[in-house]
Coordinates of C-alpha atoms and ligand atoms in Angstrom, one line a residue:
M272 CA -110.1 117.2 -7.1
P273 CA -110.1 119.6 -4.3
I274 CA -112.9 118.9 -1.4
D275 CA -114.3 121.0 0.5
V276 CA -117.1 119.8 3.6
I277 CA -119.6 122.1 4.1
G278 CA -122.1 120.8 6.9
E279 CA -123.2 116.8 6.0
T280 CA -122.3 117.7 2.0
I281 CA -119.6 116.8 0.4
V282 CA -118.3 119.6 -2.5
M283 CA -116.0 119.2 -5.0
F284 CA -115.0 121.4 -7.2
A285 CA -112.6 121.8 -10.2
P286 CA -109.8 124.0 -9.8
M287 CA -110.2 126.8 -12.2
T288 CA -107.8 126.0 -15.3
T289 CA -105.9 129.0 -16.7
W290 CA -106.5 129.6 -20.7
R291 CA -103.2 129.7 -22.2
G292 CA -104.0 130.6 -25.9
L293 CA -104.3 128.1 -29.0
I294 CA -100.3 126.8 -29.4
N295 CA -100.1 126.2 -25.2
S296 CA -103.5 123.9 -25.9
D297 CA -104.4 120.8 -26.9
Y298 CA -104.8 122.1 -30.4
R299 CA -101.2 122.6 -30.4
R300 CA -100.8 119.5 -32.0
W301 CA -103.1 120.3 -34.7
L302 CA -100.4 124.0 -35.6
P303 CA -97.1 123.7 -37.5
V304 CA -94.7 124.5 -34.6
T305 CA -92.2 122.1 -33.1
H306 CA -90.3 122.7 -29.5
N307 CA -88.2 125.3 -30.9
T308 CA -90.7 128.0 -32.0
P309 CA -90.6 130.9 -29.4
V310 CA -94.7 130.8 -27.9
I311 CA -96.0 134.9 -29.1
S312 CA -99.3 134.6 -27.6
L313 CA -101.9 136.9 -26.1
H314 CA -104.0 134.2 -25.0
E315 CA -106.4 133.8 -28.2
G316 CA -109.1 131.5 -28.9
N317 CA -111.7 129.7 -26.4
T318 CA -113.8 132.2 -27.4
P319 CA -117.6 132.4 -26.7
L320 CA -119.8 129.9 -29.0
L321 CA -123.4 131.5 -27.6
R322 CA -126.6 130.5 -28.7
S323 CA -129.1 133.1 -30.2
D324 CA -132.5 132.4 -28.9
H325 CA -133.8 135.2 -31.1
L326 CA -131.9 133.9 -34.8
S327 CA -133.4 130.6 -34.3
S328 CA -136.9 131.7 -32.7
L329 CA -136.7 134.0 -36.3
T330 CA -135.9 130.8 -39.0
G331 CA -136.9 127.7 -36.6
C332 CA -133.0 126.8 -36.8
D333 CA -130.9 126.2 -33.9
I334 CA -128.6 129.0 -34.3
W335 CA -125.2 129.6 -32.5
L336 CA -122.7 133.0 -32.7
K337 CA -118.7 132.2 -32.7
V338 CA -118.0 135.9 -30.7
E339 CA -114.6 136.2 -32.4
G340 CA -114.7 139.8 -30.7
T341 CA -113.5 138.8 -27.6
N342 CA -110.1 137.6 -28.8
P343 CA -107.1 139.9 -27.6
T344 CA -107.1 142.7 -30.4
G345 CA -110.8 142.1 -30.9
S346 CA -110.9 140.1 -34.2
F347 CA -110.6 136.5 -35.1
K348 CA -107.4 137.4 -37.0
D349 CA -105.3 136.6 -33.1
R350 CA -106.1 133.1 -33.8
G351 CA -103.5 132.8 -37.1
M352 CA -101.3 135.5 -36.2
T353 CA -100.0 134.0 -32.8
V354 CA -98.7 131.1 -35.1
A355 CA -97.1 133.4 -38.2
V356 CA -95.6 135.8 -35.0
S357 CA -94.0 132.4 -33.2
N358 CA -93.2 131.3 -37.1
A359 CA -91.5 134.7 -37.6
A360 CA -89.9 134.8 -34.6
E361 CA -88.3 131.7 -34.4
N362 CA -87.1 132.2 -37.9
G363 CA -85.3 135.4 -36.7
A364 CA -87.0 138.0 -38.4
E365 CA -86.5 141.3 -37.5
A366 CA -89.5 142.7 -39.2
V367 CA -92.8 141.8 -40.1
I368 CA -95.2 143.5 -43.1
C369 CA -99.2 142.5 -44.0
A370 CA -101.7 144.9 -45.7
S371 CA -104.9 145.5 -44.0
T372 CA -108.6 146.5 -44.2
G373 CA -107.9 147.1 -40.1
N374 CA -107.7 143.9 -37.5
T375 CA -104.7 142.1 -39.4
S376 CA -102.7 145.7 -38.9
A377 CA -104.0 146.0 -35.1
S378 CA -103.2 141.9 -35.2
A379 CA -99.9 141.7 -37.0
A380 CA -98.4 145.1 -34.6
A381 CA -100.1 143.7 -31.2
Y382 CA -98.3 140.1 -31.6
A383 CA -94.9 142.1 -32.9
A384 CA -94.8 144.6 -29.8
R385 CA -95.4 141.2 -27.9
A386 CA -92.3 139.3 -29.8
G387 CA -90.5 142.5 -30.4
I388 CA -90.2 142.5 -33.9
A389 CA -90.8 145.5 -35.9
C390 CA -94.4 145.7 -37.7
V391 CA -95.2 147.4 -41.1
V392 CA -98.9 147.7 -41.7
L393 CA -99.9 149.2 -45.1
V394 CA -103.1 150.4 -45.0
P395 CA -105.9 152.1 -47.7
E396 CA -105.4 155.8 -46.5
K397 CA -108.8 156.8 -44.4
A398 CA -110.6 153.7 -45.4
I399 CA -110.2 152.0 -42.3
A400 CA -112.4 152.0 -39.1
L401 CA -110.7 154.7 -36.2
G402 CA -110.5 152.2 -33.2
K403 CA -108.2 149.7 -35.6
L404 CA -105.7 152.9 -36.4
A405 CA -105.9 153.6 -32.9
Q406 CA -104.6 150.1 -31.8
V407 CA -102.1 149.8 -34.6
V408 CA -100.5 153.3 -33.8
R409 CA -100.6 152.3 -29.8
Y410 CA -99.2 148.9 -30.2
G411 CA -96.1 151.4 -32.3
A412 CA -95.9 149.4 -35.9
R413 CA -94.5 151.4 -39.0
I414 CA -98.1 152.9 -40.2
V415 CA -98.0 153.7 -44.1
E416 CA -101.8 155.0 -45.4
V417 CA -101.6 154.2 -49.2
A418 CA -103.9 156.0 -52.0
G419 CA -105.3 153.3 -53.2
T420 CA -107.3 150.5 -52.3
F421 CA -106.7 147.1 -50.3
D422 CA -105.7 145.0 -52.8
D423 CA -102.9 147.1 -53.9
C424 CA -102.1 147.5 -50.2
L425 CA -101.8 143.5 -50.7
R426 CA -99.7 144.2 -54.4
I427 CA -97.2 146.0 -52.6
A428 CA -96.6 143.9 -49.2
R429 CA -96.4 141.0 -51.6
D430 CA -93.4 143.0 -53.4
L431 CA -91.6 144.3 -50.2
A432 CA -91.7 140.9 -48.6
A433 CA -90.5 138.8 -51.9
H434 CA -87.7 141.6 -52.7
H435 CA -86.8 142.7 -48.5
R436 CA -86.4 140.8 -45.1
V437 CA -89.6 141.7 -44.3
A438 CA -91.6 138.2 -43.0
L439 CA -95.7 139.0 -44.6
V440 CA -97.7 138.1 -42.0
N441 CA -100.6 138.5 -44.6
S442 CA -103.1 134.9 -44.4
V443 CA -102.3 134.4 -48.5
D444 CA -99.9 131.5 -48.9
N445 CA -98.9 131.6 -45.4
Q446 CA -99.1 127.9 -43.6
W447 CA -98.9 129.4 -40.3
R448 CA -101.8 131.9 -40.9
L449 CA -104.1 129.4 -42.1
A450 CA -103.1 126.4 -39.4
G451 CA -103.8 129.5 -36.9
Q452 CA -107.4 130.0 -38.3
R453 CA -108.7 126.5 -38.1
T454 CA -108.4 126.2 -34.9
V455 CA -112.1 128.3 -34.8
A456 CA -113.4 125.0 -36.2
Y457 CA -112.0 122.4 -33.6
E458 CA -113.3 124.5 -31.0
I459 CA -116.8 124.6 -32.1
V460 CA -116.8 121.0 -32.9
D461 CA -115.8 120.5 -29.2
A462 CA -118.4 122.8 -27.9
L463 CA -121.5 120.9 -29.7
G464 CA -120.0 117.9 -30.2
D465 CA -120.0 117.7 -34.2
A466 CA -120.1 120.3 -37.1
P467 CA -123.6 121.7 -37.6
D468 CA -125.1 121.9 -40.8
I469 CA -124.3 125.2 -41.3
H470 CA -121.7 127.4 -40.9
S471 CA -121.7 131.3 -42.0
L472 CA -119.3 133.8 -42.1
P473 CA -118.0 137.2 -43.9
V474 CA -115.7 137.0 -47.2
G475 CA -113.0 139.2 -47.7
N476 CA -110.1 138.4 -48.5
G477 CA -110.8 134.4 -48.8
G478 CA -108.8 133.3 -46.2
N479 CA -111.4 132.7 -43.4
I480 CA -113.9 130.4 -45.3
T481 CA -110.5 128.8 -46.8
A482 CA -109.3 127.6 -43.1
T483 CA -112.8 127.2 -41.6
W484 CA -113.7 124.7 -44.1
S485 CA -109.8 122.9 -43.8
G486 CA -110.4 123.0 -39.8
Y487 CA -113.9 121.1 -41.0
Q488 CA -111.7 118.1 -42.8
T489 CA -109.1 118.1 -40.5
Y490 CA -111.3 117.7 -37.3
A491 CA -113.7 115.5 -39.4
A492 CA -110.4 113.3 -41.3
D493 CA -108.4 112.7 -38.1
G494 CA -109.9 114.4 -34.9
P495 CA -113.5 113.8 -33.1
A496 CA -116.0 115.5 -35.8
G497 CA -118.2 113.0 -37.6
R498 CA -119.1 114.8 -40.5
T499 CA -118.4 118.5 -42.2
P500 CA -121.1 121.9 -42.7
R501 CA -121.6 123.1 -45.5
M502 CA -120.0 126.4 -45.8
W503 CA -122.1 129.7 -46.6
G504 CA -119.9 132.8 -47.1
F505 CA -121.4 136.2 -47.7
Q506 CA -120.2 139.1 -49.4
A507 CA -121.0 142.8 -49.5
A508 CA -122.7 143.7 -52.8
G509 CA -120.8 146.4 -53.7
A510 CA -118.0 144.4 -52.9
A511 CA -118.8 140.7 -54.2
P512 CA -116.1 140.1 -56.6
L513 CA -116.5 135.9 -55.1
V514 CA -120.2 136.2 -56.7
H515 CA -120.1 137.4 -60.1
G516 CA -116.7 135.5 -60.7
A517 CA -114.5 138.7 -61.3
P518 CA -111.9 140.9 -59.7
V519 CA -113.9 144.2 -58.3
A520 CA -111.4 147.7 -59.1
V521 CA -113.2 149.8 -56.7
P522 CA -115.1 147.8 -53.8
D523 CA -117.8 150.0 -52.1
T524 CA -119.2 149.0 -48.6
A525 CA -119.6 150.7 -45.7
A526 CA -118.5 147.8 -43.7
S527 CA -114.6 148.2 -44.5
A528 CA -113.5 145.2 -43.0
I529 CA -114.2 143.6 -46.4
R530 CA -113.8 146.4 -48.8
V531 CA -112.4 143.5 -51.2
G532 CA -111.9 143.6 -54.7
N533 CA -109.3 141.0 -55.8
P534 CA -109.8 138.3 -52.7
A535 CA -106.3 136.5 -52.9
T536 CA -107.3 133.5 -51.3
W537 CA -110.0 133.1 -54.4
E538 CA -108.7 129.5 -54.9
G539 CA -109.5 128.1 -51.7
A540 CA -112.9 130.3 -51.4
V541 CA -114.4 128.7 -54.3
S542 CA -113.3 125.0 -53.2
A543 CA -114.2 125.7 -49.7
R544 CA -117.6 126.5 -51.4
D545 CA -117.7 123.2 -53.6
E546 CA -116.5 120.9 -51.4
S547 CA -118.8 121.6 -48.9
R548 CA -121.6 122.1 -51.4
G549 CA -121.9 125.0 -50.2
L550 CA -122.3 128.9 -51.6
I551 CA -120.8 132.7 -51.8
R552 CA -123.8 135.1 -52.2
A553 CA -123.6 139.1 -51.9
V554 CA -126.2 141.3 -48.9
T555 CA -126.5 145.1 -49.3
D556 CA -125.1 147.3 -46.9
E557 CA -128.7 147.8 -45.5
Q558 CA -129.5 144.0 -44.6
I559 CA -125.7 144.5 -43.2
F560 CA -126.4 147.0 -41.1
D561 CA -130.2 146.0 -40.5
A562 CA -128.4 142.8 -38.7
Y563 CA -125.6 144.8 -36.9
R564 CA -128.3 146.3 -34.8
A565 CA -130.3 143.9 -34.2
V566 CA -127.3 141.0 -32.8
A567 CA -126.3 144.1 -30.5
R568 CA -130.2 144.2 -29.6
H569 CA -131.4 141.3 -28.9
D570 CA -128.2 138.8 -28.9
G571 CA -126.3 141.4 -26.2
V572 CA -123.3 141.5 -28.3
F573 CA -122.1 144.9 -30.2
A574 CA -119.9 143.3 -33.7
E575 CA -118.5 145.2 -36.3
P576 CA -120.8 146.4 -39.2
A577 CA -118.7 143.3 -41.2
S578 CA -119.1 140.3 -38.5
A579 CA -122.9 140.5 -39.5
V580 CA -122.4 139.8 -42.6
G581 CA -122.8 135.9 -41.5
I582 CA -126.2 136.7 -39.9
A583 CA -127.4 138.9 -42.7
G584 CA -127.2 136.3 -45.5
I585 CA -128.4 133.4 -42.9
L586 CA -132.0 135.9 -43.4
D587 CA -131.5 136.3 -46.6
Q588 CA -131.4 133.0 -48.0
R589 CA -134.5 132.5 -45.5
R590 CA -136.5 135.7 -46.5
K591 CA -135.9 133.8 -50.1
G592 CA -137.5 130.1 -49.5
R593 CA -133.8 128.7 -49.7
L594 CA -133.4 128.1 -45.5
A595 CA -134.7 124.4 -44.3
P596 CA -136.0 124.6 -40.9
G597 CA -134.7 122.5 -37.8
Q598 CA -130.8 123.3 -39.0
R599 CA -128.0 123.3 -36.8
I600 CA -125.9 126.7 -38.0
V601 CA -123.1 128.7 -36.6
I602 CA -122.1 132.2 -37.5
T603 CA -119.1 133.4 -37.3
L604 CA -119.0 137.0 -35.7
S605 CA -115.4 138.3 -37.1
G606 CA -114.6 141.0 -35.2
N607 CA -116.1 143.8 -32.0
G608 CA -118.1 146.7 -32.8
L609 CA -116.0 148.8 -30.2
K610 CA -113.3 149.0 -32.9
D611 CA -115.7 150.9 -35.4
L612 CA -117.8 154.0 -33.4
D613 CA -118.3 155.8 -36.4
A614 CA -120.6 152.9 -37.7
S615 CA -122.9 153.0 -34.3
M616 CA -122.8 156.8 -34.1
G617 CA -123.4 157.2 -37.1
D618 CA -127.6 156.0 -36.6
G619 CA -127.7 158.9 -33.9
Y620 CA -129.1 158.5 -30.6
T621 CA -131.7 159.7 -28.1
S622 CA -130.7 160.5 -24.6
T623 CA -132.2 162.7 -21.6
R624 CA -130.1 165.7 -19.9
T625 CA -131.3 166.4 -16.7
S626 CA -129.2 168.0 -14.1
A627 CA -127.6 166.1 -10.9
S628 CA -130.3 165.4 -8.7
T629 CA -132.1 162.3 -8.1
A630 CA -135.8 164.2 -7.7
D631 CA -134.9 165.3 -11.7
V632 CA -133.5 161.8 -13.0
A633 CA -136.7 160.4 -11.2
H634 CA -138.7 162.7 -12.6
A635 CA -137.3 162.6 -16.3
L636 CA -137.9 158.7 -16.0
R637 CA -142.1 159.4 -15.6
L638 CA -140.7 157.1 -11.7
T639 CA -144.0 157.8 -9.5
D640 CA -143.4 156.7 -5.8
Ligands
F0G1865 N1 -114.9 139.8 -40.7 C1 -113.9 141.0 -40.3 C2 -114.1 141.6 -39.2 C3 -112.1 141.2 -41.2 O1 -111.8 142.3 -41.0 C4 -112.2 140.4 -42.1 C5 -111.0 140.2 -43.1 C6 -113.2 139.3 -42.8 C7 -114.4 139.6 -42.2 C8 -113.2 138.5 -43.6 O2 -112.3 137.4 -43.7 O3 -110.5 138.2 -45.4 O4 -110.2 136.0 -44.4 O5 -111.7 136.7 -46.0 N2 -109.9 141.5 -43.1 C9 -108.8 141.3 -44.0 C10 -108.1 142.7 -42.9 C11 -109.0 141.9 -45.0 O6 -107.4 142.8 -43.3 O7 -107.9 142.5 -41.5 P1 -110.8 137.1 -44.8

């Protein structure tokens, strides 16, 4: 360790360590990669785990936010995509394909670009947030806008991957995606010293609750965790097939990222709920957008609407008297607010217009000497 001497005081400082992504981290041993696997990485992972003083004092619990929007393409999807695209590259894939409500497509397009592999994304027409589409455009993927739902897109992507030389990088049946997404649980346990009592997160296609739960199980069985949390998953009320126990033909919510009517990882999500003695419930769009505004306003985190579902769910459970105080809770904030500017601007905003004079600005702000 380098040593510096300032006056009589000896100062020791650790060299700044550089994070080089999940596959090049200590978590590599938990990932399905070999020394033959090319590492396709944008240095994803290692995201902030922030304590929310606001939510903690509101609930009497100890609440932490896992801010996944700081991943390279702005969502948790990068954790699985680095593994999936590295694997596709190892297998000589010339093209990858995915269906998406937006974030998976942005992530797939970025990692494919880095790997020099072609990428095709199938998205529901006019139904994904503009920032996500803008990412895909810039990364250079082939965009197919389907006149249908996300569920239609996924059905078609699976059909095409089964019959053509394109590798599917959706998390459904994709051990690489799921293995990468498990790392979020490892990071949380490493940061907090053990698993929390409850892990709350949004549920769309079901992959993330499945992977996060499996990460906690892996880390408890073979790693440093002494216990596992209860998994609390939340869906939007208009797109809550797992809550109703039946697919929803036309899912409807302004939280477009989780507008999914027939989750492909249905069994995994239900197992995560049941094995962890957790729950999967619905919250209204109004509750989602209240949480979306509050987490920005009080915690300084700009998360996209679907990301706020885990917060809305915790507050809903508390309101119903089903949240005992004193528990440690981690909430996944799955994506970055910058992806969906319409959601933010939809509220309108107030500003003050002035001339370009300091005196005018001071006057407008009622600043006196
Ligand atoms: N939060 C965000 C921001 C998402 O984009 C998604 C899923 C979820 C939560 C739910 O995760 O599907 O694993 O249950 N987005 C997918 C996509 C469907 O295509 O980007 P899940």
